[in-house]
Tab-separated table of C-alpha atoms in Angstrom:
chain	number	residue	atom	x	y	z
C	1	MET	CA	161.251	157.117	25.345
C	2	ASN	CA	159.186	157.923	28.427
C	3	VAL	CA	160.554	161.147	29.936
C	4	GLY	CA	159.259	160.196	33.368
C	5	TYR	CA	161.338	157.029	33.138
C	6	LEU	CA	164.439	159.139	32.498
C	7	PHE	CA	163.612	161.474	35.382
C	8	ARG	CA	163.384	158.554	37.805
C	9	PHE	CA	166.870	157.437	36.817
C	10	ILE	CA	168.193	160.966	37.175
C	11	GLU	CA	166.724	161.269	40.669
C	12	SER	CA	168.203	157.941	41.771
C	13	LEU	CA	171.669	159.048	40.611
C	14	LYS	CA	171.340	162.312	42.498
C	15	LYS	CA	170.893	160.323	45.687
C	16	GLN	CA	174.104	158.438	44.870
C	17	LYS	CA	175.911	161.778	44.376
C	18	ILE	CA	176.790	160.885	40.793
C	19	ASP	CA	176.579	163.648	38.206
C	20	CYS	CA	174.939	162.294	35.067
C	21	GLU	CA	173.744	163.621	31.703
C	22	VAL	CA	171.467	161.692	29.339
C	23	PHE	CA	171.320	162.643	25.650
C	24	PHE	CA	168.384	160.996	23.872
C	25	GLN	CA	168.193	161.157	20.094
C	26	GLU	CA	165.525	160.047	17.657
C	27	LYS	CA	166.582	160.361	14.014
C	28	GLU	CA	164.529	159.586	10.922
C	29	LYS	CA	166.118	159.535	7.473
C	30	SER	CA	164.588	159.107	4.014
C	31	THR	CA	166.524	158.568	0.763
C	32	LEU	CA	165.181	158.535	-2.792
C	33	ILE	CA	167.425	157.805	-5.805
C	34	ILE	CA	166.369	158.430	-9.404
C	35	SER	CA	168.394	157.014	-12.293
C	36	ARG	CA	167.548	156.711	-16.001
C	37	GLN	CA	163.949	157.798	-15.450
C	38	GLU	CA	163.338	155.116	-12.848
C	39	VAL	CA	163.263	154.890	-9.076
C	40	GLU	CA	166.516	153.090	-8.342
C	41	ASN	CA	166.045	153.010	-4.582
C	42	TYR	CA	163.821	154.364	-1.829
C	43	GLN	CA	164.346	153.690	1.837
C	44	THR	CA	163.511	155.111	5.228
C	45	SER	CA	165.204	154.408	8.527
C	46	LYS	CA	164.708	155.301	12.163
C	47	GLU	CA	167.412	155.267	14.788
C	48	TYR	CA	166.941	155.719	18.501
C	49	GLY	CA	169.794	156.017	20.933
C	50	ILE	CA	170.958	157.242	24.312
C	51	GLY	CA	174.363	158.651	25.148
C	52	VAL	CA	175.183	158.739	28.869
C	53	ARG	CA	177.937	160.780	30.493
C	54	VAL	CA	178.799	160.545	34.185
C	55	ILE	CA	181.230	162.366	36.438
C	56	LYS	CA	182.193	160.515	39.587
C	57	GLU	CA	184.982	161.720	41.860
C	58	GLY	CA	186.193	164.063	39.142
C	59	LYS	CA	186.437	161.308	36.544
C	60	HIS	CA	184.441	161.381	33.321
C	61	GLY	CA	182.868	158.320	31.709
C	62	PHE	CA	180.805	157.870	28.548
C	63	ALA	CA	178.751	155.048	27.033
C	64	TYR	CA	175.855	154.726	24.614
C	65	THR	CA	173.257	152.252	23.436
C	66	THR	CA	170.548	151.849	20.809
C	67	ASN	CA	168.548	149.585	23.132
C	68	LEU	CA	166.341	151.914	25.144
C	69	GLU	CA	165.640	149.175	27.677
C	70	GLU	CA	169.311	149.117	28.684
C	71	LEU	CA	169.432	152.542	30.338
C	72	ASN	CA	170.375	151.191	33.771
C	73	GLU	CA	173.085	148.955	32.293
C	74	ILE	CA	174.541	151.717	30.134
C	75	ILE	CA	174.724	154.119	33.086
C	76	GLN	CA	176.604	151.480	35.054
C	77	LYS	CA	178.952	150.995	32.099
C	78	ALA	CA	179.618	154.747	31.955
C	79	ILE	CA	180.417	154.678	35.686
C	80	GLU	CA	182.825	151.789	35.123
C	81	VAL	CA	184.520	153.680	32.292
C	82	SER	CA	184.899	156.766	34.500
C	83	GLN	CA	186.786	154.789	37.131
C	84	ILE	CA	189.605	153.867	34.736
C	85	MET	CA	189.994	157.472	33.556
C	86	GLU	CA	192.336	160.065	35.036
C	87	GLU	CA	190.791	162.678	37.301
C	88	ASP	CA	189.969	165.775	35.226
C	89	ARG	CA	187.971	168.556	36.880
C	90	ASN	CA	187.493	170.335	33.557
C	91	TRP	CA	184.593	167.972	32.808
C	92	GLN	CA	181.362	169.556	34.033
C	93	PHE	CA	177.692	169.611	33.106
C	94	SER	CA	175.651	172.733	32.506
C	95	LYS	CA	173.252	173.626	35.319
C	96	GLU	CA	169.578	174.448	35.814
C	97	LEU	CA	168.284	175.193	32.354
C	98	ILE	CA	164.831	174.191	31.146
C	99	LEU	CA	164.162	175.097	27.510
C	100	LYS	CA	162.218	173.773	24.562
C	101	ASP	CA	163.391	174.784	21.094
C	102	THR	CA	161.088	172.999	18.657
C	103	LYS	CA	160.289	174.196	15.140
C	104	CYS	CA	157.281	173.583	12.968
C	105	TYR	CA	157.953	172.530	9.384
C	106	PRO	CA	155.485	172.711	6.480
C	107	GLU	CA	153.648	169.616	5.344
C	108	GLU	CA	155.590	167.680	2.724
C	109	PRO	CA	154.316	166.757	-0.752
C	110	SER	CA	153.519	163.095	-1.260
C	111	LEU	CA	156.273	160.653	-2.201
C	112	GLN	CA	154.801	160.308	-5.678
C	113	GLU	CA	154.921	164.071	-6.183
C	114	LYS	CA	158.585	164.091	-5.198
C	115	ILE	CA	159.341	161.223	-7.561
C	116	SER	CA	157.611	163.060	-10.422
C	117	ARG	CA	159.572	166.259	-9.744
C	118	LEU	CA	162.931	164.469	-9.615
C	119	LEU	CA	162.177	162.551	-12.810
C	120	GLU	CA	161.399	165.906	-14.390
C	121	LEU	CA	164.644	167.357	-13.020
C	122	GLU	CA	166.644	164.577	-14.684
C	123	ARG	CA	164.953	165.313	-18.016
C	124	GLU	CA	165.628	169.038	-17.590
C	125	ILE	CA	169.342	168.411	-17.155
C	126	TYR	CA	169.548	166.552	-20.473
C	127	SER	CA	167.469	169.150	-22.313
C	128	LYS	CA	169.448	172.091	-20.934
C	129	ASP	CA	172.505	171.421	-23.090
C	130	LYS	CA	173.084	168.803	-25.788
C	131	ARG	CA	176.644	168.319	-24.489
C	132	ILE	CA	175.266	166.666	-21.339
C	133	LYS	CA	175.698	162.959	-22.024
C	134	THR	CA	175.103	161.332	-18.639
C	135	VAL	CA	173.269	161.963	-15.405
C	136	ARG	CA	174.651	159.555	-12.845
C	137	ASN	CA	171.629	159.924	-10.590
C	138	VAL	CA	169.427	162.420	-8.783
C	139	VAL	CA	169.305	161.902	-5.029
C	140	TRP	CA	166.982	163.372	-2.396
C	141	GLU	CA	167.713	162.887	1.298
C	142	LYS	CA	165.827	164.168	4.315
C	143	THR	CA	166.853	164.014	7.967
C	144	HIS	CA	164.661	164.885	10.947
C	145	GLU	CA	165.883	164.763	14.543
C	146	ASN	CA	164.249	165.024	17.956
C	147	ASN	CA	166.677	165.388	20.863
C	148	LYS	CA	166.351	165.606	24.639
C	149	ILE	CA	169.011	166.364	27.250
C	150	LEU	CA	168.457	165.682	30.959
C	151	SER	CA	170.921	165.844	33.820
C	152	THR	CA	171.260	165.579	37.572
C	153	THR	CA	172.390	169.228	37.504
C	154	GLY	CA	168.964	170.505	36.467
C	155	LEU	CA	168.950	170.309	32.667
C	156	PHE	CA	165.770	169.486	30.781
C	157	LEU	CA	166.178	170.499	27.165
C	158	GLU	CA	164.377	169.509	24.009
C	159	TYR	CA	164.978	170.526	20.404
C	160	ASN	CA	164.280	169.305	16.898
C	161	GLN	CA	165.900	170.042	13.556
C	162	GLN	CA	165.267	169.121	9.946
C	163	TYR	CA	167.095	169.535	6.672
C	164	GLN	CA	166.951	167.946	3.248
C	165	TYR	CA	168.909	168.171	0.067
C	166	VAL	CA	168.972	167.127	-3.551
C	167	TYR	CA	172.228	166.455	-5.372
C	168	THR	CA	173.246	165.224	-8.787
C	169	GLU	CA	176.348	164.462	-10.829
C	170	VAL	CA	176.463	164.881	-14.604
C	171	GLY	CA	178.904	164.220	-17.432
C	172	ALA	CA	179.478	166.467	-20.459
C	173	SER	CA	181.336	165.942	-23.744
C	174	ASP	CA	181.983	168.039	-26.832
C	175	GLY	CA	183.198	165.014	-28.793
C	176	ILE	CA	186.824	165.610	-27.830
C	177	ASN	CA	186.856	166.625	-24.182
C	178	GLU	CA	184.905	165.262	-21.239
C	179	ARG	CA	184.056	166.889	-17.915
C	180	SER	CA	181.821	166.177	-14.943
C	181	GLY	CA	179.831	168.453	-12.682
C	182	PHE	CA	178.440	167.932	-9.186
C	183	ASP	CA	176.154	170.207	-7.223
C	184	PHE	CA	173.434	170.175	-4.585
C	185	ASP	CA	170.800	172.292	-2.937
C	186	VAL	CA	169.868	172.098	0.741
C	187	ALA	CA	166.957	173.566	2.693
C	188	ARG	CA	164.784	173.003	5.741
C	189	SER	CA	161.771	171.909	3.716
C	190	TRP	CA	160.973	170.542	0.269
C	191	GLN	CA	159.239	173.806	-0.642
C	192	GLU	CA	162.447	175.796	-0.053
C	193	LEU	CA	164.609	173.672	-2.361
C	194	GLU	CA	165.637	175.619	-5.485
C	195	LEU	CA	165.693	172.783	-7.991
C	196	ASP	CA	165.590	174.949	-11.129
C	197	LYS	CA	168.764	176.710	-10.001
C	198	LEU	CA	170.361	173.347	-9.259
C	199	VAL	CA	169.829	172.288	-12.885
C	200	ASP	CA	171.395	175.501	-14.177
C	201	LYS	CA	174.405	175.251	-11.850
C	202	VAL	CA	175.333	171.616	-12.447
C	203	VAL	CA	174.994	171.895	-16.242
C	204	TRP	CA	177.034	175.115	-16.279
C	205	GLN	CA	179.741	173.523	-14.117
C	206	ALA	CA	180.242	170.556	-16.435
C	207	THR	CA	180.005	172.367	-19.777
C	208	SER	CA	182.041	175.426	-18.762
C	209	LEU	CA	185.134	173.318	-18.112
C	210	LEU	CA	185.162	171.490	-21.449
C	211	GLY	CA	188.548	171.977	-23.091
C	212	ALA	CA	190.168	173.307	-19.908
C	213	SER	CA	193.967	173.606	-19.915
C	214	PRO	CA	196.656	175.159	-17.678
C	215	LYS	CA	198.029	178.686	-17.981
C	216	ARG	CA	201.559	179.851	-17.216
C	217	THR	CA	202.536	180.526	-13.597
C	218	GLN	CA	201.676	184.091	-12.562
C	219	SER	CA	200.211	186.340	-9.862
C	220	VAL	CA	196.444	186.757	-10.296
C	221	ASP	CA	193.197	187.722	-8.604
C	222	ILE	CA	190.929	184.901	-7.481
C	223	ILE	CA	187.132	184.905	-7.344
C	224	LEU	CA	185.617	182.343	-4.974
C	225	PRO	CA	181.852	182.003	-5.599
C	226	MET	CA	179.627	181.390	-2.584
C	227	GLU	CA	179.984	177.593	-2.584
C	228	ARG	CA	183.801	177.651	-2.786
C	229	ALA	CA	184.049	180.532	-0.309
C	230	GLY	CA	181.917	178.503	2.117
C	231	GLU	CA	184.353	175.592	1.803
C	232	PHE	CA	187.202	177.994	2.528
C	233	LEU	CA	185.413	179.336	5.629
C	234	GLU	CA	184.845	175.785	6.848
C	235	LEU	CA	188.620	175.306	6.830
C	236	ILE	CA	189.216	178.674	8.514
C	237	SER	CA	186.665	177.827	11.240
C	238	GLU	CA	189.047	175.165	12.563
C	239	LEU	CA	191.435	177.972	13.503
C	240	PHE	CA	188.886	179.511	15.926
C	241	SER	CA	188.309	176.264	17.834
C	242	ALA	CA	189.640	176.573	21.394
C	243	ASP	CA	190.349	172.845	21.306
C	244	ASN	CA	192.727	173.324	18.353
C	245	VAL	CA	194.216	176.448	19.913
C	246	GLN	CA	194.926	174.647	23.196
C	247	LYS	CA	196.505	171.715	21.369
C	248	GLY	CA	198.716	173.988	19.285
C	249	LYS	CA	196.865	173.091	16.085
C	250	SER	CA	195.859	176.623	15.096
C	251	ILE	CA	198.008	179.341	13.571
C	252	LEU	CA	195.778	181.852	15.399
C	253	LYS	CA	196.967	180.803	18.852
C	254	GLY	CA	197.972	183.897	20.803
C	255	PHE	CA	196.494	186.362	18.314
C	256	LEU	CA	193.363	187.522	20.186
C	257	GLY	CA	192.942	191.247	19.717
C	258	GLU	CA	195.348	191.362	16.783
C	259	ARG	CA	194.843	191.799	13.048
C	260	VAL	CA	194.708	188.417	11.340
C	261	ALA	CA	192.838	189.272	8.148
C	262	SER	CA	191.864	192.015	5.738
C	263	SER	CA	189.968	194.895	7.339
C	264	VAL	CA	186.957	194.129	5.102
C	265	LEU	CA	186.469	190.716	6.749
C	266	ASN	CA	183.856	190.059	9.443
C	267	ILE	CA	183.149	186.466	10.522
C	268	ILE	CA	179.995	186.037	12.605
C	269	GLU	CA	178.103	183.221	14.281
C	270	ASP	CA	174.367	183.907	14.587
C	271	PRO	CA	172.424	180.876	15.886
C	272	PHE	CA	169.175	182.889	16.050
C	273	CYS	CA	169.138	184.034	12.433
C	274	GLY	CA	165.721	183.264	10.946
C	275	GLU	CA	167.306	182.160	7.668
C	276	ALA	CA	169.700	179.684	9.314
C	277	LEU	CA	169.418	176.100	8.137
C	278	VAL	CA	169.378	174.869	11.744
C	279	PRO	CA	168.773	177.774	14.177
C	280	ARG	CA	169.511	176.931	17.815
C	281	ALA	CA	168.722	178.598	21.159
C	282	PHE	CA	171.185	176.408	23.102
C	283	ASP	CA	174.025	174.060	22.285
C	284	ASP	CA	174.316	170.307	22.885
C	285	GLU	CA	175.650	170.837	26.410
C	286	GLY	CA	172.793	173.067	27.540
C	287	MET	CA	174.622	176.395	27.210
C	288	LYS	CA	172.678	179.243	25.644
C	289	THR	CA	173.952	180.261	22.234
C	290	CYS	CA	174.614	183.866	21.262
C	291	ARG	CA	175.498	186.022	18.291
C	292	LYS	CA	179.208	186.754	18.247
C	293	TYR	CA	182.080	187.970	16.077
C	294	PHE	CA	185.134	185.781	15.653
C	295	VAL	CA	186.735	188.323	13.329
C	296	ARG	CA	185.638	191.970	13.204
C	297	ASN	CA	187.241	194.321	10.665
C	298	GLY	CA	190.105	191.843	10.390
C	299	ILE	CA	190.713	191.667	14.163
C	300	LEU	CA	190.447	188.292	15.948
C	301	GLU	CA	187.898	188.781	18.756
C	302	ASN	CA	186.959	185.303	20.011
C	303	TYR	CA	187.726	181.626	20.074
C	304	ALA	CA	184.901	179.063	20.212
C	305	TYR	CA	184.594	177.134	23.499
C	306	ASN	CA	182.587	174.215	24.777
C	307	ILE	CA	182.432	173.606	28.541
C	308	TYR	CA	185.565	171.459	28.715
C	309	THR	CA	187.834	173.796	26.747
C	310	ALA	CA	186.438	176.839	28.601
C	311	ASN	CA	187.175	175.280	31.995
C	312	LYS	CA	190.770	174.630	30.934
C	313	GLU	CA	191.243	178.407	30.713
C	314	GLY	CA	188.926	179.471	33.518
C	315	LYS	CA	186.433	180.867	31.025
C	316	ILE	CA	182.716	180.374	30.319
C	317	SER	CA	181.569	178.317	27.356
C	318	THR	CA	180.606	180.374	24.324
C	319	GLY	CA	177.762	177.946	23.530
C	320	ASN	CA	179.722	176.010	20.931
C	321	GLY	CA	179.334	172.472	22.274
C	322	VAL	CA	178.196	170.257	19.395
C	323	ARG	CA	177.265	166.559	19.328
C	324	GLY	CA	176.795	165.063	15.885
C	325	SER	CA	175.174	161.994	17.425
C	326	PHE	CA	174.274	160.308	20.717
C	327	LYS	CA	177.381	158.184	19.994
C	328	ALA	CA	179.718	161.174	20.265
C	329	LEU	CA	181.070	163.391	23.026
C	330	PRO	CA	180.580	167.174	22.749
C	331	GLN	CA	183.103	168.817	20.425
C	332	VAL	CA	183.688	172.454	19.538
C	333	GLY	CA	181.466	173.417	16.607
C	334	TYR	CA	179.272	176.161	15.202
C	335	PHE	CA	175.643	177.125	14.694
C	336	ASN	CA	175.303	179.250	11.549
C	337	LEU	CA	178.765	180.672	10.986
C	338	TYR	CA	179.144	183.066	8.074
C	339	ILE	CA	181.153	185.883	6.512
C	340	GLU	CA	179.223	189.138	6.647
C	341	PRO	CA	178.171	190.336	3.166
C	342	GLY	CA	179.875	193.355	1.653
C	343	GLU	CA	178.533	196.105	-0.582
C	344	LYS	CA	179.445	195.027	-4.119
C	345	SER	CA	177.349	192.749	-6.298
C	346	GLU	CA	178.852	189.540	-7.639
C	347	ARG	CA	178.895	191.052	-11.110
C	348	GLU	CA	180.817	194.089	-9.850
C	349	LEU	CA	183.424	191.885	-8.155
C	350	ILE	CA	183.979	189.891	-11.344
C	351	GLU	CA	184.178	193.062	-13.450
C	352	SER	CA	186.863	194.430	-11.115
C	353	VAL	CA	189.250	191.585	-12.066
C	354	ARG	CA	191.775	192.505	-14.753
C	355	ASN	CA	193.564	189.159	-14.771
C	356	GLY	CA	192.400	186.187	-12.715
C	357	VAL	CA	190.363	183.036	-12.242
C	358	TYR	CA	186.766	182.325	-11.272
C	359	VAL	CA	187.142	179.105	-9.264
C	360	ILE	CA	184.612	176.386	-10.047
C	361	SER	CA	186.388	173.584	-8.200
C	362	LEU	CA	188.808	173.524	-5.235
C	363	MET	CA	190.735	170.334	-4.481
C	364	GLY	CA	192.818	169.486	-1.420
C	365	LEU	CA	191.281	171.742	1.237
C	366	HIS	CA	191.284	168.868	3.715
C	367	LEU	CA	195.072	168.627	3.342
C	368	ALA	CA	195.733	172.217	4.465
C	369	ASP	CA	197.909	172.383	7.583
C	370	THR	CA	196.181	174.432	10.291
C	371	ILE	CA	199.344	174.289	12.451
C	372	SER	CA	201.692	175.970	9.975
C	373	GLY	CA	198.957	177.462	7.781
C	374	ASP	CA	200.555	176.127	4.625
C	375	PHE	CA	198.319	174.875	1.817
C	376	SER	CA	198.399	173.849	-1.824
C	377	LEU	CA	195.087	173.571	-3.639
C	378	GLY	CA	194.226	172.294	-7.076
C	379	ILE	CA	191.783	174.495	-8.958
C	380	GLU	CA	189.594	174.449	-12.027
C	381	GLY	CA	187.689	177.425	-13.315
C	382	LEU	CA	187.295	180.159	-15.877
C	383	TRP	CA	189.921	182.697	-16.861
C	384	ILE	CA	188.858	186.328	-16.357
C	385	ARG	CA	190.322	189.137	-18.431
C	386	ASN	CA	189.098	192.700	-17.870
C	387	GLY	CA	185.977	191.479	-16.088
C	388	GLU	CA	184.925	188.962	-18.748
C	389	PHE	CA	184.998	185.161	-18.707
C	390	LEU	CA	187.331	183.675	-21.318
C	391	ASP	CA	188.591	180.098	-21.620
C	392	PRO	CA	188.419	177.357	-18.974
C	393	VAL	CA	191.532	176.455	-16.941
C	394	ALA	CA	192.565	173.277	-15.116
C	395	GLU	CA	195.633	171.438	-13.793
C	396	MET	CA	196.695	174.494	-11.809
C	397	THR	CA	197.393	175.119	-8.128
C	398	ILE	CA	197.318	177.989	-5.687
C	399	SER	CA	199.587	177.712	-2.677
C	400	GLY	CA	200.657	179.839	0.235
C	401	ASN	CA	199.785	180.400	3.884
C	402	LEU	CA	196.328	180.865	5.393
C	403	LYS	CA	197.451	184.019	7.221
C	404	ASP	CA	198.385	185.668	3.931
C	405	PHE	CA	195.274	184.295	2.251
C	406	LEU	CA	193.050	185.984	4.853
C	407	LYS	CA	194.854	189.275	4.387
C	408	ASN	CA	194.532	189.086	0.599
C	409	ILE	CA	190.722	189.298	0.695
C	410	SER	CA	189.911	192.585	-1.032
C	411	GLY	CA	186.215	192.268	-1.851
C	412	ILE	CA	183.102	190.580	-0.498
C	413	GLY	CA	179.833	190.122	-2.373
C	414	ASN	CA	176.526	191.464	-1.089
C	415	LYS	CA	174.603	188.206	-1.564
C	416	LEU	CA	174.510	185.431	1.060
C	417	ASN	CA	172.542	182.185	0.944
C	418	PHE	CA	172.189	180.041	4.058
C	419	LYS	CA	172.719	176.641	2.424
C	420	GLY	CA	174.475	174.933	5.309
C	421	ASN	CA	175.829	175.534	8.785
C	422	ILE	CA	178.806	177.508	7.396
C	423	ASN	CA	178.228	180.034	4.598
C	424	SER	CA	179.919	182.862	2.763
C	425	PRO	CA	179.229	185.448	0.071
C	426	MET	CA	181.479	185.598	-2.999
C	427	LEU	CA	185.080	186.567	-2.149
C	428	LYS	CA	187.731	188.322	-4.190
C	429	LEU	CA	191.409	187.742	-3.301
C	430	GLU	CA	194.308	189.656	-4.822
C	431	ASP	CA	197.938	188.783	-5.593
C	432	ILE	CA	197.602	185.009	-5.413
C	433	ILE	CA	200.324	182.896	-7.040
C	434	LEU	CA	198.757	180.568	-9.594
C	435	ALA	CA	201.083	177.749	-10.632
C	436	GLY	CA	200.606	176.131	-14.023
C	437	LYS	CA	202.768	175.174	-16.963
């Protein structure tokens, strides 16, 4: 897309006294699937699109297209949409910011080299443990984006981002019991992918749960390894969203400045962190991002705002406006949210458990109620007795309220991997009711 072409449209709209923002996205995706020592599928795709937002007479309109020649038509459509909307002065565009946030990524190996490595990875999974009977497939996916944001209010922003991952699902059997395991690794470049560790993790997941059975109902300690703790934080992050708070969908509404969690808990967003999967200098509305605490020493310090939710309270956006696509309006989201590491090693946390469970699988997180805080989660994992792993457990649930869950965090591991946009070290929680037989 010719930037000069976009500028001419922006200038013409200025003369018409119509506020307009153009979000241009170019996305390239590659997918490679290996199955049974063959390439099952390989495909690449490119998508180009423009999302247009206008504000006319206090009314907000939005439209998008994948036909870059239809810019004039799509702007007119957005104007038409705005005229059937209710007046809402909370819609605004960021002003006068010119920034370029582009990253350089290392040169990729050839496609054939990637195929050879993934074929090898499939063989390694089988050879790791004779109880592995099936490997459903090994999948590599890479996404690269280039985005530009221009507006009549003085925005000219450009950023790119890239990430890729490999995932696999395996089946294990000991002749009596069967179990499956799924895991992935994600990184900014092929060179940063830790494929050897992926093999170890997915094989361990499947084989460790063979013969799993429920225990009696009791109060226990819970160990959430990094992956499961990250899933838990992703659920908790919904509670910090100003959009959810304003709609009464967060149990943390009205708790700013109050204790909402264990004093050992610090939850931070750091968009500038060099290890972040997708570091960002500004958000998708043109607001500069910043490092901030949402929870510090158990105290709730901030909610996350985009421009719209900030205006509803007379505040300034916290730089948390996120657009997953040119087809979407800005929502409240995060750029590298994580729980701050503690002082104890993972081994020390596990050894501190007298009676509890190391959770390998959490089921039902998406069903947790962020309004009441109530949840009930299915778990699978390994029983811990006096710091040692014993037999596998399954068909058990942990239930309670998210407020209590946050306050039951008693230990945080000292290791943190940035394997997504939301990450956590290992967590230890005490006095959790585990329901079984």
